Amino acid sequence: MIAVVPVLPTWLDLGATAIFALSGALMAARLRQTLVTATFFAVVTGVGGGTIRDLMLDAPVFWLRDPWIAPMALATALLAWFTPRQWWERQILEWLDAAGLAMFSVLGTAKALSYGVAPVPAMVLGIISGCAGGIVRDMVAGVPSIIMRPELYVTAAALSAGLTATFAWAGLPNLAAWTIAAGAGFGLRLAAIVWNIKLPGYSRGKE
Amino acid sequence: MIAVVPVLPTWLDLGATAIFALSGALMAARLRQTLVTATFFAVVTGVGGGTIRDLMLDAPVFWLRDPWIAPMALATALLAWFTPRQWWERQILEWLDAAGLAMFSVLGTAKALSYGVAPVPAMVLGIISGCAGGIVRDMVAGVPSIIMRPELYVTAAALSAGLTATFAWAGLPNLAAWTIAAGAGFGLRLAAIVWNIKLPGYSRGKE
Amino acid sequence: MIAVVPVLPTWLDLGATAIFALSGALMAARLRQTLVTATFFAVVTGVGGGTIRDLMLDAPVFWLRDPWIAPMALATALLAWFTPRQWWERQILEWLDAAGLAMFSVLGTAKALSYGVAPVPAMVLGIISGCAGGIVRDMVAGVPSIIMRPELYVTAAALSAGLTATFAWAGLPNLAAWTIAAGAGFGLRLAAIVWNIKLPGYSRGKE
């Protein structure tokens, strides 16, 4: 937890960005937007969470440093556009979103810890950067935010972020810790989608 | 107005964050969300305005520095969740919002002045950081933004920010100046809610 | 493309901000908001794109440095408010938006290049800062985002950003390059509005 900067291998950011970018491009396609707008959606969804994370940590914004991330997000939009529709059936947008959510929750927490942030705010930053991609995508698209869905969403991000902080405290090697933490959050979100798992909603009063 | 950094006592940020956090948690409860989502709302509403302020001033983001602010926002969500519904009657969300609005408008202006920003942009930054908490909360929730309500809202923030800048220019001691400025904005917003005070809306043309 | 900072003459940011600010004030007027709220809209629309650009580049936020930009945005709101309604007929908001879009797309790309960002991410940053003003305005107002309109929008921003990067690579003098790049994007967007030019929307599958 010493401030060794940077600790995150670039390909992790690259992978998480690609996954969210694909979900953004698919959202634009569903809304019958053009290829250029789909590309814009891919980019802002892909880089949204990581950008907010880096701004808050006063770290260099990852996709302005790394010359490959922006082209990769553009390529993702082309992939979504020119491949057969049946590759992208209804739920795949949500699965991709789940994967991006888990990965950015882990990455955000780990990067914050590596910048010397205390565990609780580091987890919160992880959760925010995990959820931000989907929030930005849905806001720009004008559709209801995915985080308001009844199936566990923020909870899955919190699981990934919490495990990342716990494993760092316990001294686990990074790659193993991150894989387990991301897998747990991703698995929980998938299970929530498939079996329609919900936490109880607020139910006091009648209003 | 010399750049003595930091000038703001931590407990002011802590208090303003708690108040907005509570309004965020109550909003989530009204929308029948889960405890985890309510916590997320508490955090993003609580820290939203101050985060935008700190990013723009290139100051360290307050809740990543201070290890108590994030846990406090979490505790606020628990408070909203586990206390009797009748504690949180209809208008209390708006009153809390009014208090957070006034406090962050003062804090944003004062912090900008302490960073050497000129008075007019400092006031504007104060108004933006005052309004941002409510805007973020309402956007993520997908409800119409509170700043579009007919009763004075941005006007109250502008009163608090303007008084803060004026008092700083006049050389008043900080704590007195901030108390009066926050009280004035809070009072104006409350009065606007209670007596339904509105400025005239734009009324040229017919469109 | 050497990191000479700053390269952008202040009056360019001032002009682009004024144009977007006017579009924000007109939007508030259409929504029958008050003068104070219209001023708030003018400010956040005017400075939104440039602020996001400066935050991402870790540059000082332009309107906190330059003491004239915030007062100018306020003056713009007064101009929109107190002038005859017929000056601001239906399409002028879209024309102003088009001009701000093109100017901030050029400025964002040019500033990113001057900070040593690679061409593709610099273009992306230009497009984002061009589109951000309109996105912020429409989100705060709660109206559908202008970037979702069928007539070319992101495409016009991409044309301006792409030309800026190409001309910089070709070594054209800045002012000529920027004028042509902004003119091309503005012209394309205007043509798209007037002749209702659209790219084909996504049309695979049936859903």
PDB file of N, CA and C in Angstrom, chain B residues 61-107:
ATOM      1  N   VAL B  61      -8.896  15.972  -3.572  1.00  0.00           N
ATOM      2  CA  VAL B  61     -10.317  15.701  -3.349  1.00  0.00           C
ATOM      3  C   VAL B  61     -10.541  15.404  -1.869  1.00  0.00           C
ATOM      4  N   PHE B  62     -11.420  16.199  -1.243  1.00  0.00           N
ATOM      5  CA  PHE B  62     -11.483  16.226   0.226  1.00  0.00           C
ATOM      6  C   PHE B  62     -11.772  14.864   0.840  1.00  0.00           C
ATOM      7  N   TRP B  63     -12.655  14.086   0.239  1.00  0.00           N
ATOM      8  CA  TRP B  63     -13.059  12.840   0.895  1.00  0.00           C
ATOM      9  C   TRP B  63     -12.071  11.705   0.616  1.00  0.00           C
ATOM     10  N   LEU B  64     -11.110  11.929  -0.278  1.00  0.00           N
ATOM     11  CA  LEU B  64     -10.044  10.932  -0.431  1.00  0.00           C
ATOM     12  C   LEU B  64      -8.908  11.211   0.542  1.00  0.00           C
ATOM     13  N   ARG B  65      -8.812  12.470   0.987  1.00  0.00           N
ATOM     14  CA  ARG B  65      -7.802  12.853   1.953  1.00  0.00           C
ATOM     15  C   ARG B  65      -8.209  12.551   3.376  1.00  0.00           C
ATOM     16  N   ASP B  66      -9.467  12.946   3.665  1.00  0.00           N
ATOM     17  CA  ASP B  66      -9.965  12.810   5.025  1.00  0.00           C
ATOM     18  C   ASP B  66     -10.610  11.436   5.166  1.00  0.00           C
ATOM     19  N   PRO B  67     -10.043  10.555   6.013  1.00  0.00           N
ATOM     20  CA  PRO B  67     -10.566   9.186   6.066  1.00  0.00           C
ATOM     21  C   PRO B  67     -11.943   9.073   6.719  1.00  0.00           C
ATOM     22  N   TRP B  68     -12.503  10.180   7.253  1.00  0.00           N
ATOM     23  CA  TRP B  68     -13.765  10.081   7.983  1.00  0.00           C
ATOM     24  C   TRP B  68     -14.982  10.417   7.149  1.00  0.00           C
ATOM     25  N   ILE B  69     -14.787  11.093   6.047  1.00  0.00           N
ATOM     26  CA  ILE B  69     -15.951  11.586   5.307  1.00  0.00           C
ATOM     27  C   ILE B  69     -16.722  10.444   4.654  1.00  0.00           C
ATOM     28  N   ALA B  70     -16.024   9.512   3.992  1.00  0.00           N
ATOM     29  CA  ALA B  70     -16.725   8.387   3.373  1.00  0.00           C
ATOM     30  C   ALA B  70     -17.456   7.524   4.405  1.00  0.00           C
ATOM     31  N   PRO B  71     -16.809   7.118   5.518  1.00  0.00           N
ATOM     32  CA  PRO B  71     -17.561   6.344   6.521  1.00  0.00           C
ATOM     33  C   PRO B  71     -18.774   7.115   7.050  1.00  0.00           C
ATOM     34  N   MET B  72     -18.627   8.438   7.189  1.00  0.00           N
ATOM     35  CA  MET B  72     -19.751   9.230   7.690  1.00  0.00           C
ATOM     36  C   MET B  72     -20.917   9.202   6.706  1.00  0.00           C
ATOM     37  N   ALA B  73     -20.629   9.273   5.409  1.00  0.00           N
ATOM     38  CA  ALA B  73     -21.713   9.191   4.432  1.00  0.00           C
ATOM     39  C   ALA B  73     -22.399   7.831   4.492  1.00  0.00           C
ATOM     40  N   LEU B  74     -21.609   6.784   4.709  1.00  0.00           N
ATOM     41  CA  LEU B  74     -22.204   5.454   4.862  1.00  0.00           C
ATOM     42  C   LEU B  74     -23.099   5.398   6.093  1.00  0.00           C
ATOM     43  N   ALA B  75     -22.615   5.970   7.182  1.00  0.00           N
ATOM     44  CA  ALA B  75     -23.415   5.968   8.418  1.00  0.00           C
ATOM     45  C   ALA B  75     -24.724   6.734   8.211  1.00  0.00           C
ATOM     46  N   THR B  76     -24.658   7.793   7.441  1.00  0.00           N
ATOM     47  CA  THR B  76     -25.861   8.576   7.178  1.00  0.00           C
ATOM     48  C   THR B  76     -26.928   7.740   6.482  1.00  0.00           C
ATOM     49  N   ALA B  77     -26.489   6.910   5.537  1.00  0.00           N
ATOM     50  CA  ALA B  77     -27.444   6.055   4.837  1.00  0.00           C
ATOM     51  C   ALA B  77     -28.098   5.073   5.809  1.00  0.00           C
ATOM     52  N   LEU B  78     -27.309   4.526   6.730  1.00  0.00           N
ATOM     53  CA  LEU B  78     -27.874   3.618   7.736  1.00  0.00           C
ATOM     54  C   LEU B  78     -28.888   4.356   8.605  1.00  0.00           C
ATOM     55  N   LEU B  79     -28.546   5.591   8.974  1.00  0.00           N
ATOM     56  CA  LEU B  79     -29.464   6.392   9.785  1.00  0.00           C
ATOM     57  C   LEU B  79     -30.803   6.573   9.084  1.00  0.00           C
ATOM     58  N   ALA B  80     -30.740   6.941   7.789  1.00  0.00           N
ATOM     59  CA  ALA B  80     -31.988   7.165   7.045  1.00  0.00           C
ATOM     60  C   ALA B  80     -32.792   5.869   6.947  1.00  0.00           C
ATOM     61  N   TRP B  81     -32.077   4.752   6.841  1.00  0.00           N
ATOM     62  CA  TRP B  81     -32.725   3.480   6.570  1.00  0.00           C
ATOM     63  C   TRP B  81     -33.413   2.904   7.794  1.00  0.00           C
ATOM     64  N   PHE B  82     -32.738   2.987   8.941  1.00  0.00           N
ATOM     65  CA  PHE B  82     -33.227   2.255  10.102  1.00  0.00           C
ATOM     66  C   PHE B  82     -34.015   3.095  11.104  1.00  0.00           C
ATOM     67  N   THR B  83     -34.259   4.343  10.796  1.00  0.00           N
ATOM     68  CA  THR B  83     -35.046   5.179  11.696  1.00  0.00           C
ATOM     69  C   THR B  83     -36.492   5.226  11.212  1.00  0.00           C
ATOM     70  N   PRO B  84     -37.398   5.604  12.095  1.00  0.00           N
ATOM     71  CA  PRO B  84     -38.817   5.580  11.707  1.00  0.00           C
ATOM     72  C   PRO B  84     -39.099   6.526  10.540  1.00  0.00           C
ATOM     73  N   ARG B  85     -39.944   6.061   9.685  1.00  0.00           N
ATOM     74  CA  ARG B  85     -40.338   6.821   8.511  1.00  0.00           C
ATOM     75  C   ARG B  85     -40.813   8.231   8.857  1.00  0.00           C
ATOM     76  N   GLN B  86     -41.555   8.364   9.976  1.00  0.00           N
ATOM     77  CA  GLN B  86     -42.152   9.675  10.251  1.00  0.00           C
ATOM     78  C   GLN B  86     -41.120  10.751  10.601  1.00  0.00           C
ATOM     79  N   TRP B  87     -39.880  10.331  10.881  1.00  0.00           N
ATOM     80  CA  TRP B  87     -38.821  11.334  11.070  1.00  0.00           C
ATOM     81  C   TRP B  87     -38.555  12.106   9.787  1.00  0.00           C
ATOM     82  N   TRP B  88     -38.871  11.490   8.675  1.00  0.00           N
ATOM     83  CA  TRP B  88     -38.432  12.036   7.390  1.00  0.00           C
ATOM     84  C   TRP B  88     -39.628  12.409   6.539  1.00  0.00           C
ATOM     85  N   GLU B  89     -40.417  13.303   7.081  1.00  0.00           N
ATOM     86  CA  GLU B  89     -41.627  13.654   6.349  1.00  0.00           C
ATOM     87  C   GLU B  89     -41.292  14.398   5.057  1.00  0.00           C
ATOM     88  N   ARG B  90     -42.298  14.529   4.265  1.00  0.00           N
ATOM     89  CA  ARG B  90     -42.157  15.003   2.896  1.00  0.00           C
ATOM     90  C   ARG B  90     -41.134  16.113   2.690  1.00  0.00           C
ATOM     91  N   GLN B  91     -41.259  17.196   3.456  1.00  0.00           N
ATOM     92  CA  GLN B  91     -40.433  18.349   3.130  1.00  0.00           C
ATOM     93  C   GLN B  91     -39.013  18.271   3.676  1.00  0.00           C
ATOM     94  N   ILE B  92     -38.718  17.301   4.520  1.00  0.00           N
ATOM     95  CA  ILE B  92     -37.398  17.348   5.139  1.00  0.00           C
ATOM     96  C   ILE B  92     -36.283  17.144   4.118  1.00  0.00           C
ATOM     97  N   LEU B  93     -36.571  16.384   3.061  1.00  0.00           N
ATOM     98  CA  LEU B  93     -35.562  16.221   2.018  1.00  0.00           C
ATOM     99  C   LEU B  93     -35.220  17.595   1.440  1.00  0.00           C
ATOM    100  N   GLU B  94     -36.234  18.434   1.243  1.00  0.00           N
ATOM    101  CA  GLU B  94     -35.970  19.759   0.668  1.00  0.00           C
ATOM    102  C   GLU B  94     -35.261  20.682   1.649  1.00  0.00           C
ATOM    103  N   TRP B  95     -35.551  20.521   2.927  1.00  0.00           N
ATOM    104  CA  TRP B  95     -34.862  21.359   3.912  1.00  0.00           C
ATOM    105  C   TRP B  95     -33.383  20.991   3.996  1.00  0.00           C
ATOM    106  N   LEU B  96     -33.127  19.690   4.014  1.00  0.00           N
ATOM    107  CA  LEU B  96     -31.731  19.251   4.039  1.00  0.00           C
ATOM    108  C   LEU B  96     -31.003  19.734   2.792  1.00  0.00           C
ATOM    109  N   ASP B  97     -31.686  19.574   1.664  1.00  0.00           N
ATOM    110  CA  ASP B  97     -31.105  20.037   0.415  1.00  0.00           C
ATOM    111  C   ASP B  97     -30.785  21.530   0.506  1.00  0.00           C
ATOM    112  N   ALA B  98     -31.687  22.292   1.119  1.00  0.00           N
ATOM    113  CA  ALA B  98     -31.474  23.739   1.255  1.00  0.00           C
ATOM    114  C   ALA B  98     -30.249  24.041   2.118  1.00  0.00           C
ATOM    115  N   ALA B  99     -30.092  23.264   3.194  1.00  0.00           N
ATOM    116  CA  ALA B  99     -28.942  23.490   4.074  1.00  0.00           C
ATOM    117  C   ALA B  99     -27.638  23.125   3.361  1.00  0.00           C
ATOM    118  N   GLY B 100     -27.637  21.999   2.665  1.00  0.00           N
ATOM    119  CA  GLY B 100     -26.439  21.599   1.929  1.00  0.00           C
ATOM    120  C   GLY B 100     -26.105  22.606   0.835  1.00  0.00           C
ATOM    121  N   LEU B 101     -27.131  23.068   0.146  1.00  0.00           N
ATOM    122  CA  LEU B 101     -26.963  24.077  -0.909  1.00  0.00           C
ATOM    123  C   LEU B 101     -26.251  25.310  -0.373  1.00  0.00           C
ATOM    124  N   ALA B 102     -26.760  25.842   0.753  1.00  0.00           N
ATOM    125  CA  ALA B 102     -26.182  27.067   1.314  1.00  0.00           C
ATOM    126  C   ALA B 102     -24.752  26.823   1.799  1.00  0.00           C
ATOM    127  N   MET B 103     -24.539  25.698   2.481  1.00  0.00           N
ATOM    128  CA  MET B 103     -23.213  25.449   3.037  1.00  0.00           C
ATOM    129  C   MET B 103     -22.162  25.257   1.943  1.00  0.00           C
ATOM    130  N   PHE B 104     -22.486  24.455   0.925  1.00  0.00           N
ATOM    131  CA  PHE B 104     -21.493  24.226  -0.135  1.00  0.00           C
ATOM    132  C   PHE B 104     -21.282  25.473  -0.991  1.00  0.00           C
ATOM    133  N   SER B 105     -22.319  26.328  -1.101  1.00  0.00           N
ATOM    134  CA  SER B 105     -22.130  27.576  -1.850  1.00  0.00           C
ATOM    135  C   SER B 105     -21.118  28.463  -1.132  1.00  0.00           C
ATOM    136  N   VAL B 106     -21.228  28.527   0.189  1.00  0.00           N
ATOM    137  CA  VAL B 106     -20.279  29.305   0.982  1.00  0.00           C
ATOM    138  C   VAL B 106     -18.884  28.680   0.909  1.00  0.00           C
ATOM    139  N   LEU B 107     -18.827  27.360   1.146  1.00  0.00           N
ATOM    140  CA  LEU B 107     -17.525  26.687   1.174  1.00  0.00           C
ATOM    141  C   LEU B 107     -16.818  26.775  -0.171  1.00  0.00           C
TER     142      LEU B 107
END
